[in-house]
Coordinates of C-alpha atoms and ligand atoms in Angstrom, one line a residue:
M165 CA 0.0 0.0 0.0
A166 CA 1.1 3.6 -0.7
L167 CA 0.3 6.5 1.6
G168 CA -2.7 8.8 1.2
M169 CA -3.0 12.5 2.0
K170 CA -5.4 14.7 3.9
V171 CA -5.7 18.5 3.3
T172 CA -7.4 20.6 5.9
N173 CA -8.3 24.3 5.8
L174 CA -5.8 25.2 3.1
D175 CA -5.5 28.8 1.9
F176 CA -2.9 29.9 -0.6
Y177 CA -1.8 33.3 -1.8
Y178 CA 0.3 34.6 -4.7
G179 CA 1.2 38.0 -3.1
K180 CA -2.1 39.4 -1.9
S181 CA -4.1 37.4 -4.4
K182 CA -5.8 34.4 -2.8
A183 CA -5.6 31.5 -5.2
L184 CA -7.0 28.7 -2.9
E185 CA -9.6 29.1 -0.2
N186 CA -10.5 26.7 2.5
I187 CA -9.6 23.5 0.7
N188 CA -10.4 20.3 2.6
L189 CA -9.8 17.1 0.8
D190 CA -8.9 13.4 1.5
I191 CA -6.7 11.8 -1.1
P192 CA -7.1 8.1 -0.6
A193 CA -4.1 5.7 -1.0
N194 CA -3.8 3.7 -4.2
Q195 CA -6.5 5.6 -5.9
V196 CA -6.5 8.0 -8.8
T197 CA -7.8 11.4 -7.8
A198 CA -8.6 13.8 -10.8
L199 CA -8.7 17.5 -10.4
I200 CA -11.0 19.2 -12.9
G201 CA -12.4 22.7 -13.4
P202 CA -12.1 25.7 -15.7
S203 CA -8.7 27.2 -16.5
G204 CA -7.4 29.4 -13.7
C205 CA -9.5 27.8 -11.0
G206 CA -6.5 26.7 -9.0
K207 CA -5.9 23.1 -9.9
S208 CA -2.2 23.4 -10.6
T209 CA -1.6 25.6 -7.7
F210 CA -3.3 23.0 -5.5
L211 CA -1.3 20.2 -7.0
R212 CA 2.0 22.1 -6.6
N213 CA 1.2 22.6 -2.9
L214 CA 1.1 18.8 -2.4
N215 CA 4.9 18.6 -2.7
R216 CA 5.6 22.2 -1.9
M217 CA 6.7 23.1 -5.4
N218 CA 5.2 26.6 -4.7
D219 CA 8.0 27.2 -2.2
L220 CA 10.0 28.0 -5.3
I221 CA 7.8 31.0 -6.2
D222 CA 8.6 34.2 -4.3
G223 CA 5.8 36.0 -2.4
T224 CA 3.6 33.0 -1.9
K225 CA 1.9 32.2 1.4
V226 CA 0.2 29.0 2.6
E227 CA -2.0 28.4 5.6
G228 CA -3.6 25.1 6.8
Q229 CA -2.4 21.6 6.9
I230 CA -1.4 18.9 4.4
Y231 CA -0.9 15.6 5.9
L232 CA 1.1 12.7 4.4
E233 CA 0.1 9.9 6.8
D234 CA 0.1 11.8 10.1
K235 CA 2.9 14.4 9.3
D236 CA 2.0 17.9 8.2
I237 CA 4.3 18.5 5.2
L238 CA 3.9 22.2 5.6
D239 CA 5.8 22.0 9.0
K240 CA 9.1 24.0 8.9
D241 CA 11.1 21.0 9.9
V242 CA 10.2 19.0 6.8
D243 CA 13.1 18.2 4.4
V244 CA 11.7 19.3 1.1
V245 CA 14.2 17.3 -0.9
D246 CA 13.1 14.1 0.9
L247 CA 9.4 15.2 0.6
R248 CA 9.8 15.5 -3.2
K249 CA 11.3 12.0 -3.3
K250 CA 8.1 10.7 -1.6
I251 CA 5.8 12.9 -3.7
G252 CA 7.0 13.0 -7.2
M253 CA 5.7 15.1 -10.1
V254 CA 5.2 14.8 -13.8
F255 CA 4.6 17.9 -15.8
Q256 CA 2.6 18.9 -18.9
K257 CA 5.4 18.8 -21.3
P258 CA 7.8 15.9 -21.1
N259 CA 11.1 17.4 -19.6
P260 CA 13.8 14.8 -19.8
F261 CA 17.4 16.0 -19.1
P262 CA 19.7 16.3 -22.2
K263 CA 21.3 13.0 -21.2
S264 CA 20.9 9.3 -22.0
I265 CA 17.8 7.4 -21.0
Y266 CA 19.9 5.6 -18.4
E267 CA 21.2 8.8 -16.9
N268 CA 17.7 10.3 -16.7
V269 CA 16.5 7.4 -14.6
I270 CA 19.4 7.3 -12.2
Y271 CA 19.6 11.0 -11.8
G272 CA 17.4 11.0 -8.6
P273 CA 18.9 7.8 -7.0
K274 CA 22.4 9.1 -7.6
R275 CA 21.5 12.4 -6.0
H276 CA 20.3 10.4 -3.0
G277 CA 23.6 8.7 -2.8
I278 CA 23.3 5.4 -4.6
K279 CA 26.5 4.7 -6.5
N280 CA 26.7 0.9 -7.0
K281 CA 26.5 0.0 -10.7
A282 CA 24.5 -3.2 -10.3
E283 CA 22.1 -1.4 -8.0
L284 CA 21.7 1.5 -10.5
D285 CA 21.2 -1.0 -13.3
E286 CA 18.4 -2.7 -11.4
I287 CA 16.7 0.6 -10.7
V288 CA 16.8 1.5 -14.3
E289 CA 15.2 -1.8 -15.4
K290 CA 12.6 -1.7 -12.7
S291 CA 11.6 1.9 -13.2
L292 CA 11.4 1.6 -17.0
K293 CA 9.3 -1.5 -16.6
G294 CA 7.1 0.3 -14.1
A295 CA 6.6 3.1 -16.6
A296 CA 5.9 0.6 -19.4
L297 CA 8.9 1.7 -21.4
W298 CA 11.4 -1.1 -20.9
E299 CA 10.7 -3.0 -24.0
E300 CA 11.0 0.1 -26.2
A301 CA 14.1 1.4 -24.4
K302 CA 16.2 -1.5 -23.3
D303 CA 18.3 -1.6 -26.4
K304 CA 19.1 2.1 -26.4
L305 CA 19.6 2.9 -22.7
H306 CA 22.7 5.0 -23.5
K307 CA 21.1 6.9 -26.3
S308 CA 19.9 10.4 -25.7
A309 CA 16.4 10.7 -24.2
Y310 CA 15.6 13.2 -26.9
E311 CA 15.6 10.3 -29.5
L312 CA 12.4 9.1 -27.8
S313 CA 8.9 10.2 -29.0
G314 CA 7.0 12.7 -26.9
G315 CA 4.9 9.9 -25.3
Q316 CA 8.0 7.8 -24.6
Q317 CA 9.7 10.9 -23.1
Q318 CA 6.7 11.3 -20.8
R319 CA 6.9 7.7 -19.7
L320 CA 10.6 8.3 -19.1
C321 CA 9.7 11.2 -16.9
I322 CA 7.4 8.8 -15.0
A323 CA 10.3 6.3 -14.7
R324 CA 12.4 9.0 -13.3
V325 CA 9.9 9.6 -10.6
L326 CA 9.5 5.8 -9.9
A327 CA 13.3 5.5 -9.6
V328 CA 13.2 7.3 -6.2
K329 CA 10.4 5.0 -4.8
P330 CA 7.7 7.6 -4.2
E331 CA 4.4 7.1 -2.4
I332 CA 2.5 9.7 -4.4
I333 CA 2.7 10.7 -8.0
L334 CA 1.4 14.2 -9.0
M335 CA 0.6 14.7 -12.7
D336 CA -0.1 18.1 -14.2
E337 CA -2.0 17.6 -17.4
P338 CA 0.5 14.8 -18.4
T339 CA -1.1 14.0 -21.8
S340 CA -2.0 17.4 -23.0
A341 CA 1.0 17.6 -25.3
L342 CA 0.6 14.1 -26.6
D343 CA -1.1 12.4 -29.5
P344 CA -4.2 10.1 -28.8
I345 CA -2.2 6.8 -28.9
S346 CA 0.5 8.1 -26.5
T347 CA -2.3 9.4 -24.4
M348 CA -4.0 6.1 -24.2
K349 CA -0.7 4.4 -23.2
I350 CA -0.2 6.9 -20.3
E351 CA -3.8 6.4 -19.3
E352 CA -3.3 2.6 -19.2
L353 CA -0.1 3.1 -17.3
I354 CA -1.9 5.2 -14.7
Q355 CA -4.2 2.3 -14.0
E356 CA -1.2 0.1 -13.4
L357 CA 0.5 2.7 -11.2
K358 CA -2.3 3.0 -8.7
K359 CA -1.6 -0.6 -7.6
N360 CA 1.6 0.7 -6.0
Y361 CA 1.2 4.4 -5.8
T362 CA -1.4 7.1 -5.0
V363 CA -2.0 9.3 -8.1
V364 CA -3.3 12.9 -8.3
I365 CA -3.8 14.2 -11.8
V366 CA -4.9 17.6 -13.1
T367 CA -6.7 17.2 -16.4
H368 CA -8.6 19.7 -18.6
N369 CA -10.0 16.7 -20.4
M370 CA -13.2 15.5 -18.6
Q371 CA -13.4 12.3 -20.6
Q372 CA -10.0 11.5 -19.3
A373 CA -11.1 12.1 -15.7
G374 CA -14.0 9.9 -16.4
R375 CA -11.9 7.1 -17.9
I376 CA -9.1 6.9 -15.4
S377 CA -10.0 8.3 -12.0
D378 CA -11.6 6.8 -9.0
R379 CA -12.5 10.2 -7.4
T380 CA -13.0 13.5 -9.0
V381 CA -12.6 17.0 -7.5
F382 CA -14.3 20.0 -9.1
F383 CA -12.6 23.3 -8.5
L384 CA -14.0 26.7 -9.2
N385 CA -12.5 30.1 -8.4
G386 CA -10.0 28.6 -5.9
R387 CA -12.5 26.5 -4.0
I388 CA -13.5 22.9 -4.1
I389 CA -17.2 22.8 -5.1
E390 CA -17.6 19.1 -5.0
A391 CA -15.4 16.0 -4.4
D392 CA -16.8 12.5 -4.8
L393 CA -16.5 9.2 -6.5
T394 CA -16.0 10.0 -10.2
E395 CA -19.3 8.3 -11.2
N396 CA -21.2 10.5 -8.8
I397 CA -19.5 13.7 -10.0
F398 CA -20.3 12.8 -13.6
Y399 CA -23.8 11.1 -13.3
N400 CA -25.2 12.4 -10.1
P401 CA -23.5 15.7 -9.0
K402 CA -24.9 17.3 -5.9
D403 CA -24.1 20.9 -6.8
K404 CA -25.7 22.7 -9.7
R405 CA -22.3 24.3 -10.6
T406 CA -20.7 20.8 -11.0
E407 CA -23.6 19.8 -13.2
D408 CA -23.3 22.8 -15.3
Y409 CA -19.6 22.3 -15.8
I410 CA -19.8 18.6 -16.5
S411 CA -22.6 19.2 -19.0
G412 CA -20.4 21.7 -20.8
R413 CA -22.5 24.8 -19.9
F414 CA -19.2 26.7 -19.0
G415 CA -15.5 26.3 -18.8
Ligands
ADP591 P1 -5.5 26.0 -13.2 O1 -4.4 25.0 -13.0 O2 -6.8 25.6 -12.7 O3 -5.6 26.5 -14.6 P2 -3.8 27.8 -11.7 O4 -3.5 27.1 -10.4 O5 -2.7 27.7 -12.8 O6 -5.1 27.3 -12.3 O7 -4.0 29.3 -11.4 C1 -4.9 29.7 -10.3 C2 -4.8 31.3 -10.2 O8 -3.5 31.6 -9.7 C3 -5.0 32.0 -11.5 O9 -5.6 33.2 -11.3 C4 -3.5 32.3 -12.0 O10 -3.5 33.4 -12.7 C5 -2.8 32.5 -10.7 N1 -1.4 32.1 -10.8 C6 -1.0 30.9 -11.2 N2 0.4 30.8 -11.1 C7 0.8 32.0 -10.6 C8 2.1 32.6 -10.3 N3 3.2 31.9 -10.5 N4 2.1 33.9 -9.8 C9 0.9 34.6 -9.7 N5 -0.3 34.1 -9.9 C10 -0.3 32.8 -10.4

């Protein structure tokens, strides 16, 4: 089992502008939680709070609690490097380093002190298998990551996250730059990943949320309007605003 998260009373500001207001959310372990809502409603901001990526932006302020198991990750004593190892992130555009496939995968483990060649080889194989890229990559491990297709590069980025043995994988619109076949492969992969990890994904594609998520969270203007089982959000929403959004009346 992976770990889950629990967010309580979270407010977030860029300077004086409040981007998230009173967010309360359970993120259950080994499930896929999809974050949906119109552009600018705070989905990415929320996702980036879950591994403190917003720390990197000047002038931001956060209040509230984000628990990983029973530890509040917003506490000052949290080692952010260690946190981002437990809570990895995959971005919209695949962003491999200008290095070989092999070097990309072992980048994190090496930074965390693993040097043994056999151990690194094993991490590479396991991580690429975990990201459903091994068969395609095993004969060109020492070739540049840029020789891979966009979809393969995105799976490499997932392998890079898996290589440091995370609990949670955050994905920010991971398929929006990909063609339909590559998108389908990533969606299938996400179904596999949830057996071992907890997945939180931002998607602007409602069909995608419907296909791959167990739970869906609908954001509007920095607030959560409704969070429930995906089938309830799509077929039996409790809030009129959720229904309007799902049925395409705005956004
Ligand atoms: P979404 O992911 O739902 O499209 P975002 O989280 O990107 O929404 O944005 C939420 C709000 O925060 C928007 O009003 C956006 O303009 C603002 N915002 C996002 N990133 C920054 C930033 N780095 N600095 C200032 N404001 C930002």
